[in-house]
Short mmCIF file of C-alpha atoms in Angstrom, two decimals:
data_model
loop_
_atom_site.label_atom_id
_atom_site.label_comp_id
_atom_site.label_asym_id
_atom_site.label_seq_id
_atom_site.Cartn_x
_atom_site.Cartn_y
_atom_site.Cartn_z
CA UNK A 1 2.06 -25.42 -23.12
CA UNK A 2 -0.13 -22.40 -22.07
CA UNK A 3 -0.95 -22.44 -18.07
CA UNK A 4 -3.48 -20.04 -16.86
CA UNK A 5 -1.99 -18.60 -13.50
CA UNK A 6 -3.99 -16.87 -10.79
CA UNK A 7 -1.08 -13.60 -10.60
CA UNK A 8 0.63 -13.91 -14.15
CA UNK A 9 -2.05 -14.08 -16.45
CA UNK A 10 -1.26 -16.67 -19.32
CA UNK A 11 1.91 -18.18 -19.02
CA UNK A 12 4.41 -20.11 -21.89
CA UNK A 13 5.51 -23.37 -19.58
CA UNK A 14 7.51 -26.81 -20.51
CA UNK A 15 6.47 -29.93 -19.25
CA UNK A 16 9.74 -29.97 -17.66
CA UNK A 17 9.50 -27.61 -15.48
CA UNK A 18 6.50 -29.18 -13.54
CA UNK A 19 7.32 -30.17 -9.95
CA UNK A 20 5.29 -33.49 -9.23
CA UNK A 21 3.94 -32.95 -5.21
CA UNK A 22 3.08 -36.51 -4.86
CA UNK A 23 0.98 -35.93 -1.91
CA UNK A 24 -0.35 -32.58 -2.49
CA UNK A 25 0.69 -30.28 0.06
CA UNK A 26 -1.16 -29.83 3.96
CA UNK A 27 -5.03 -28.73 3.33
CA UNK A 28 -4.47 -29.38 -0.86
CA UNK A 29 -3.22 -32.77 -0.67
CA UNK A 30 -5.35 -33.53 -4.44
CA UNK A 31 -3.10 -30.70 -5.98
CA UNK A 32 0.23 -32.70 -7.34
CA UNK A 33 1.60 -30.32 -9.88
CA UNK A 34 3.35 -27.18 -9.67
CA UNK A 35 5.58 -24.65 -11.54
CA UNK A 36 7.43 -22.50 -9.96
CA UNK A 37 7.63 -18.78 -11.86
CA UNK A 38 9.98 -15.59 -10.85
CA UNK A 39 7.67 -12.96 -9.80
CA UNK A 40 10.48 -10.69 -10.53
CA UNK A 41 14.05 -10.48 -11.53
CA UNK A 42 15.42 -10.47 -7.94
CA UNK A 43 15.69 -14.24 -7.31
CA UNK A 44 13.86 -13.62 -3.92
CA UNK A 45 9.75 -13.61 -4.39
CA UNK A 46 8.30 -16.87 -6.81
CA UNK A 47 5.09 -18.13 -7.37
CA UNK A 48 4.25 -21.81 -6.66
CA UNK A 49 0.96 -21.84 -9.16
CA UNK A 50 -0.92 -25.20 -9.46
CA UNK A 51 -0.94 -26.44 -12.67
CA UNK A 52 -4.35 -27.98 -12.66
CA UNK A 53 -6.31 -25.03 -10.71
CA UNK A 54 -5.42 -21.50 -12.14
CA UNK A 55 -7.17 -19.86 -8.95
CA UNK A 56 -4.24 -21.88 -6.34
CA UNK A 57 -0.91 -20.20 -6.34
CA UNK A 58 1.27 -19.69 -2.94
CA UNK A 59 3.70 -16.91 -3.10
CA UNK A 60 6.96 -18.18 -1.72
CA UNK A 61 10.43 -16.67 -1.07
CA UNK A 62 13.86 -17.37 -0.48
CA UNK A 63 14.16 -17.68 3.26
CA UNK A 64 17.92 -17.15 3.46
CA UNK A 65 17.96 -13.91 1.85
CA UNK A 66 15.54 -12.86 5.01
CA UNK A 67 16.83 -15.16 7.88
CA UNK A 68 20.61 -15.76 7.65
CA UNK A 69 20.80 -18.51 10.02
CA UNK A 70 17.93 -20.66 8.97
CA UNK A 71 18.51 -24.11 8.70
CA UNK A 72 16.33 -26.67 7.19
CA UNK A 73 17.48 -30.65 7.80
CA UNK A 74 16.18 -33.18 5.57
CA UNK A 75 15.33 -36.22 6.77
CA UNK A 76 15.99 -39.76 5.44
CA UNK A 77 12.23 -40.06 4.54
CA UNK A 78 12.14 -36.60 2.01
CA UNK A 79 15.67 -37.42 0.62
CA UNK A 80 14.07 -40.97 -0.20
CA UNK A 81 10.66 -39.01 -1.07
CA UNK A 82 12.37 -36.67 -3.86
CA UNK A 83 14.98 -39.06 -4.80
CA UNK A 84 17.40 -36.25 -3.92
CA UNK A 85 21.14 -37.35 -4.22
CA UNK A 86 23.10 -34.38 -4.88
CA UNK A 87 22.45 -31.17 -2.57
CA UNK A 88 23.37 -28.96 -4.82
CA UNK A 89 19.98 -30.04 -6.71
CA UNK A 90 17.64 -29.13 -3.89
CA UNK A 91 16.25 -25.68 -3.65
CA UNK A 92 14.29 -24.41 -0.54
CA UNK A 93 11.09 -21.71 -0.42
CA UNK A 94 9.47 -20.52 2.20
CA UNK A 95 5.37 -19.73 2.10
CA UNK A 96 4.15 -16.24 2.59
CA UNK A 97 1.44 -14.70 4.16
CA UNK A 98 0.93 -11.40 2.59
CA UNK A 99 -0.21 -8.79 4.96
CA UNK A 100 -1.77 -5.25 4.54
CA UNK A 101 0.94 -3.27 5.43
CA UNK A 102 3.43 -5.05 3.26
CA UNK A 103 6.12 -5.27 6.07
CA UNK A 104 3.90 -7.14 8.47
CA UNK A 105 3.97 -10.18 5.58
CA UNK A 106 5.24 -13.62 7.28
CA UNK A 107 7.32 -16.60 6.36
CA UNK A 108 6.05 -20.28 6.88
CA UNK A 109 9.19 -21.83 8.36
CA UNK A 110 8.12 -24.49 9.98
CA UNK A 111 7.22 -26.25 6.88
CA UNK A 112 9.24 -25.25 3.62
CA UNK A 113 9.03 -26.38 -0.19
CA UNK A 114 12.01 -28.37 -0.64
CA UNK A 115 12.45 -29.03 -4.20
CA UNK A 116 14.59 -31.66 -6.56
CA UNK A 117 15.68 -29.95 -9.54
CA UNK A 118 17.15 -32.90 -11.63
CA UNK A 119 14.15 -34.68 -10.70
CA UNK A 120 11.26 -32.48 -10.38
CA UNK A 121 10.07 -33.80 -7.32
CA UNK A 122 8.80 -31.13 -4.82
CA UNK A 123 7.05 -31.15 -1.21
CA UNK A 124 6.32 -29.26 1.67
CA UNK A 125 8.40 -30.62 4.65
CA UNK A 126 6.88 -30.00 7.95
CA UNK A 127 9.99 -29.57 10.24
CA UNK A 128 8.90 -32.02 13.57
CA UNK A 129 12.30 -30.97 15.75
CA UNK A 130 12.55 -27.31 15.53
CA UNK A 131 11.75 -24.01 16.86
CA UNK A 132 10.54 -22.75 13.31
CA UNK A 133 7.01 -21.68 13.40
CA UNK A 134 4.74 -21.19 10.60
CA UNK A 135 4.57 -17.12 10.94
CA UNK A 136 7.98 -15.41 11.13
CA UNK A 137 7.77 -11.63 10.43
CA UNK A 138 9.88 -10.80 7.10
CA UNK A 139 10.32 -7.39 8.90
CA UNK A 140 10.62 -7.96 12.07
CA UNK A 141 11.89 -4.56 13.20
CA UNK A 142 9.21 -2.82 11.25
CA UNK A 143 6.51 -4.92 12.00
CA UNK A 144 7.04 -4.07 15.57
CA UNK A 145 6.93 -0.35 14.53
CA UNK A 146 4.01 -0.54 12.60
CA UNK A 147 2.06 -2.58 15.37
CA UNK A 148 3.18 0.14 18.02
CA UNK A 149 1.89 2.75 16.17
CA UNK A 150 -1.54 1.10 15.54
CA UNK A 151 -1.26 0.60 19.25
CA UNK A 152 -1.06 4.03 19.91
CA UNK A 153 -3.79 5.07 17.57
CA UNK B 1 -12.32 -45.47 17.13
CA UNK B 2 -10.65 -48.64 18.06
CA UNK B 3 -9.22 -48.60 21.49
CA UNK B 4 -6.55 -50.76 22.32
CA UNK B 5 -4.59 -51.21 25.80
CA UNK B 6 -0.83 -51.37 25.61
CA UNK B 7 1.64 -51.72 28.35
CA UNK B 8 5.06 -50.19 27.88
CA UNK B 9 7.72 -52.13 25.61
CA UNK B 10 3.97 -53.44 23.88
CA UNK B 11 3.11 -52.63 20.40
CA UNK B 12 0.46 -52.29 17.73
CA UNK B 13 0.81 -53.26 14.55
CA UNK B 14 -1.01 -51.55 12.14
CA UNK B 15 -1.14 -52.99 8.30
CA UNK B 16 2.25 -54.73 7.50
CA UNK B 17 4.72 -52.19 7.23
CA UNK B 18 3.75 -49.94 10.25
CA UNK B 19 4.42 -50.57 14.10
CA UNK B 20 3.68 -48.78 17.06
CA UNK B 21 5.67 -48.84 20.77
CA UNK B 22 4.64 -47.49 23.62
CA UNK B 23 8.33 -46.80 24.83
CA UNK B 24 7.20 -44.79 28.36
CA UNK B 25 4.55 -43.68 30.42
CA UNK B 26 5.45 -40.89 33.27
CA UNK B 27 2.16 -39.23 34.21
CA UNK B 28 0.51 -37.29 31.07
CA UNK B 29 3.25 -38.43 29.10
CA UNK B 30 3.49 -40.92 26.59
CA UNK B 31 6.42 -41.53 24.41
CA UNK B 32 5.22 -43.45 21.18
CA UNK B 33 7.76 -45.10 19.00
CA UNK B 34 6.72 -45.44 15.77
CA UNK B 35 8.44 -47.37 12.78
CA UNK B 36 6.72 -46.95 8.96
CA UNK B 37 7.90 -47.07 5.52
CA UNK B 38 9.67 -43.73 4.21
CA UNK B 39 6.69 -43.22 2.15
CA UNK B 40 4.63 -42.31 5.33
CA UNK B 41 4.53 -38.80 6.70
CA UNK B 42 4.34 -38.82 10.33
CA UNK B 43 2.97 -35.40 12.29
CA UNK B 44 1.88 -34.22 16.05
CA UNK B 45 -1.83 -33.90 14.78
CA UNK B 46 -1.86 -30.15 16.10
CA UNK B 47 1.67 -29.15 13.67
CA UNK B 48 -0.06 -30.47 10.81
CA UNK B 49 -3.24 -28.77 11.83
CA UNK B 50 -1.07 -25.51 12.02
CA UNK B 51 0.71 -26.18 8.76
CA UNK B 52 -3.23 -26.65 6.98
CA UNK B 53 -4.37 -23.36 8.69
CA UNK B 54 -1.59 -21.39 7.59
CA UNK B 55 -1.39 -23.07 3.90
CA UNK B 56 -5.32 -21.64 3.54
CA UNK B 57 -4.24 -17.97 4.83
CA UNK B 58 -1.34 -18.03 2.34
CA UNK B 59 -3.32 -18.99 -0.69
CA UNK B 60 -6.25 -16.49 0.68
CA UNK B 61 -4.31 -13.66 1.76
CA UNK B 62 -3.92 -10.47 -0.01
CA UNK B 63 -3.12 -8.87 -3.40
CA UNK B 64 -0.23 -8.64 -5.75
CA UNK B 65 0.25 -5.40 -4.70
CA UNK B 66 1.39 -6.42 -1.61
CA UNK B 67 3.92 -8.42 -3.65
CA UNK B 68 5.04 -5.82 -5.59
CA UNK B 69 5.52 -3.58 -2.07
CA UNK B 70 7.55 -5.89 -1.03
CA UNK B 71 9.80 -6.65 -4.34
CA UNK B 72 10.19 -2.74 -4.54
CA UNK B 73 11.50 -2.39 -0.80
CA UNK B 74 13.86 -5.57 -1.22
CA UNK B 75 15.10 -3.33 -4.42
CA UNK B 76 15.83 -0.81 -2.15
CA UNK B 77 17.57 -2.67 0.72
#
């Protein structure tokens, strides 16, 4: 089928590759269908469009190509959730805030998209027991630089 | 708003599948116990508020461009 996207233009999808978000996701809890499309060939940056509104896409990432120690623990309830029974069929994203200069862009870690591949199940999981915040710099070293300057201005 | 009063070790039950415990009290401090189906997403209100906020900046902020910025510097990493 033909998906209108809000980044990609027109887009050829399968039905199969629509994630069902069964409760929508925090502040778009009606939207309950997503695809997830490469935004390039790198495997890092994705877009998570809505299928139903073409204006609603979050850019996610791959958080453990930016933060090598991040660790995301399902609990009972999302494994139940996303009937997830093999690990090696869950994939993890991370939101991102884009930010003028690109290097001051942020990570949502607090609450990633944790999807089921064999089952096309997604949702985001809002981490209750962690130190993860919703705005981790992607740069951290150059955001710093970049907000000293500006300081300096 | 219905307002109950509990004592510790005292419950409320809401619906049938949902139950409530105070568990302690020690000054400000109230530890809640709370058992629900695995269906039910439980939050501190002000995460969830948090997680909503930052949801609306993501879908609002910026331009592909920004995007592409980014894939080119991972490209050159």
């Amino acid at each position: 089928m033909k998906l209108q996207t809000k980044h990609l233009g027109e887009v050829d999808i399968q039905q199969e590759e629509i994630y069902q978000f069964e409760q929508g996701l925090p502040a778009f809890e009606e939207e309950t269908a997503f695809v997830l499309l490469p935004f390039s060939n790198d495997n890092i940056f994705f877009i998570l469009q809505s299928v139903n509104n073409p204006e609603l896409a979050f850019v996610v990432a791959n958080p453990f190509h930016f933060f090598n120690d991040y660790q995301v623990k399902l609990s009972d309830s999302v494994l139940e959730q996303l009937a997830i029974e093999k690990e090696e069929d869950v994939a993890i994203f991370s939101v991102l805030t884009l930010e003028e200069p690109f290097n001051k862009t942020t990570a949502n870690l607090q609450a990633p998209i944790v999807l089921n591949a064999s089952k096309n199940k997604g949702k985001q999981f809002v981490l209750t027991e962690s130190d993860y915040q919703t705005k981790h710099s992607l740069f951290p070293q150059q955001a710093q630089t970049a907000e000293n300057e500006k300081g300096g201005r | 708003m219905l307002v109950l009063t509990r004592k510790t070790n005292e419950s409320i039950q809401i619906g049938d599948d949902i139950e409530m415990k105070i568990i302690a009290v020690d000054g400000e401090q109230v530890k809640i116990g709370i058992e629900a189906p695995k269906h039910i997403d439980i939050h501190r209100k002000e995460i969830y508020l948090d997680i909503q906020k930052e949801n609306n900046a993501a879908v609002g902020a910026g331009s592909l461009d920004i995007l592409e910025k980014l894939s080119q510097q991972m490209k050159k990493n």
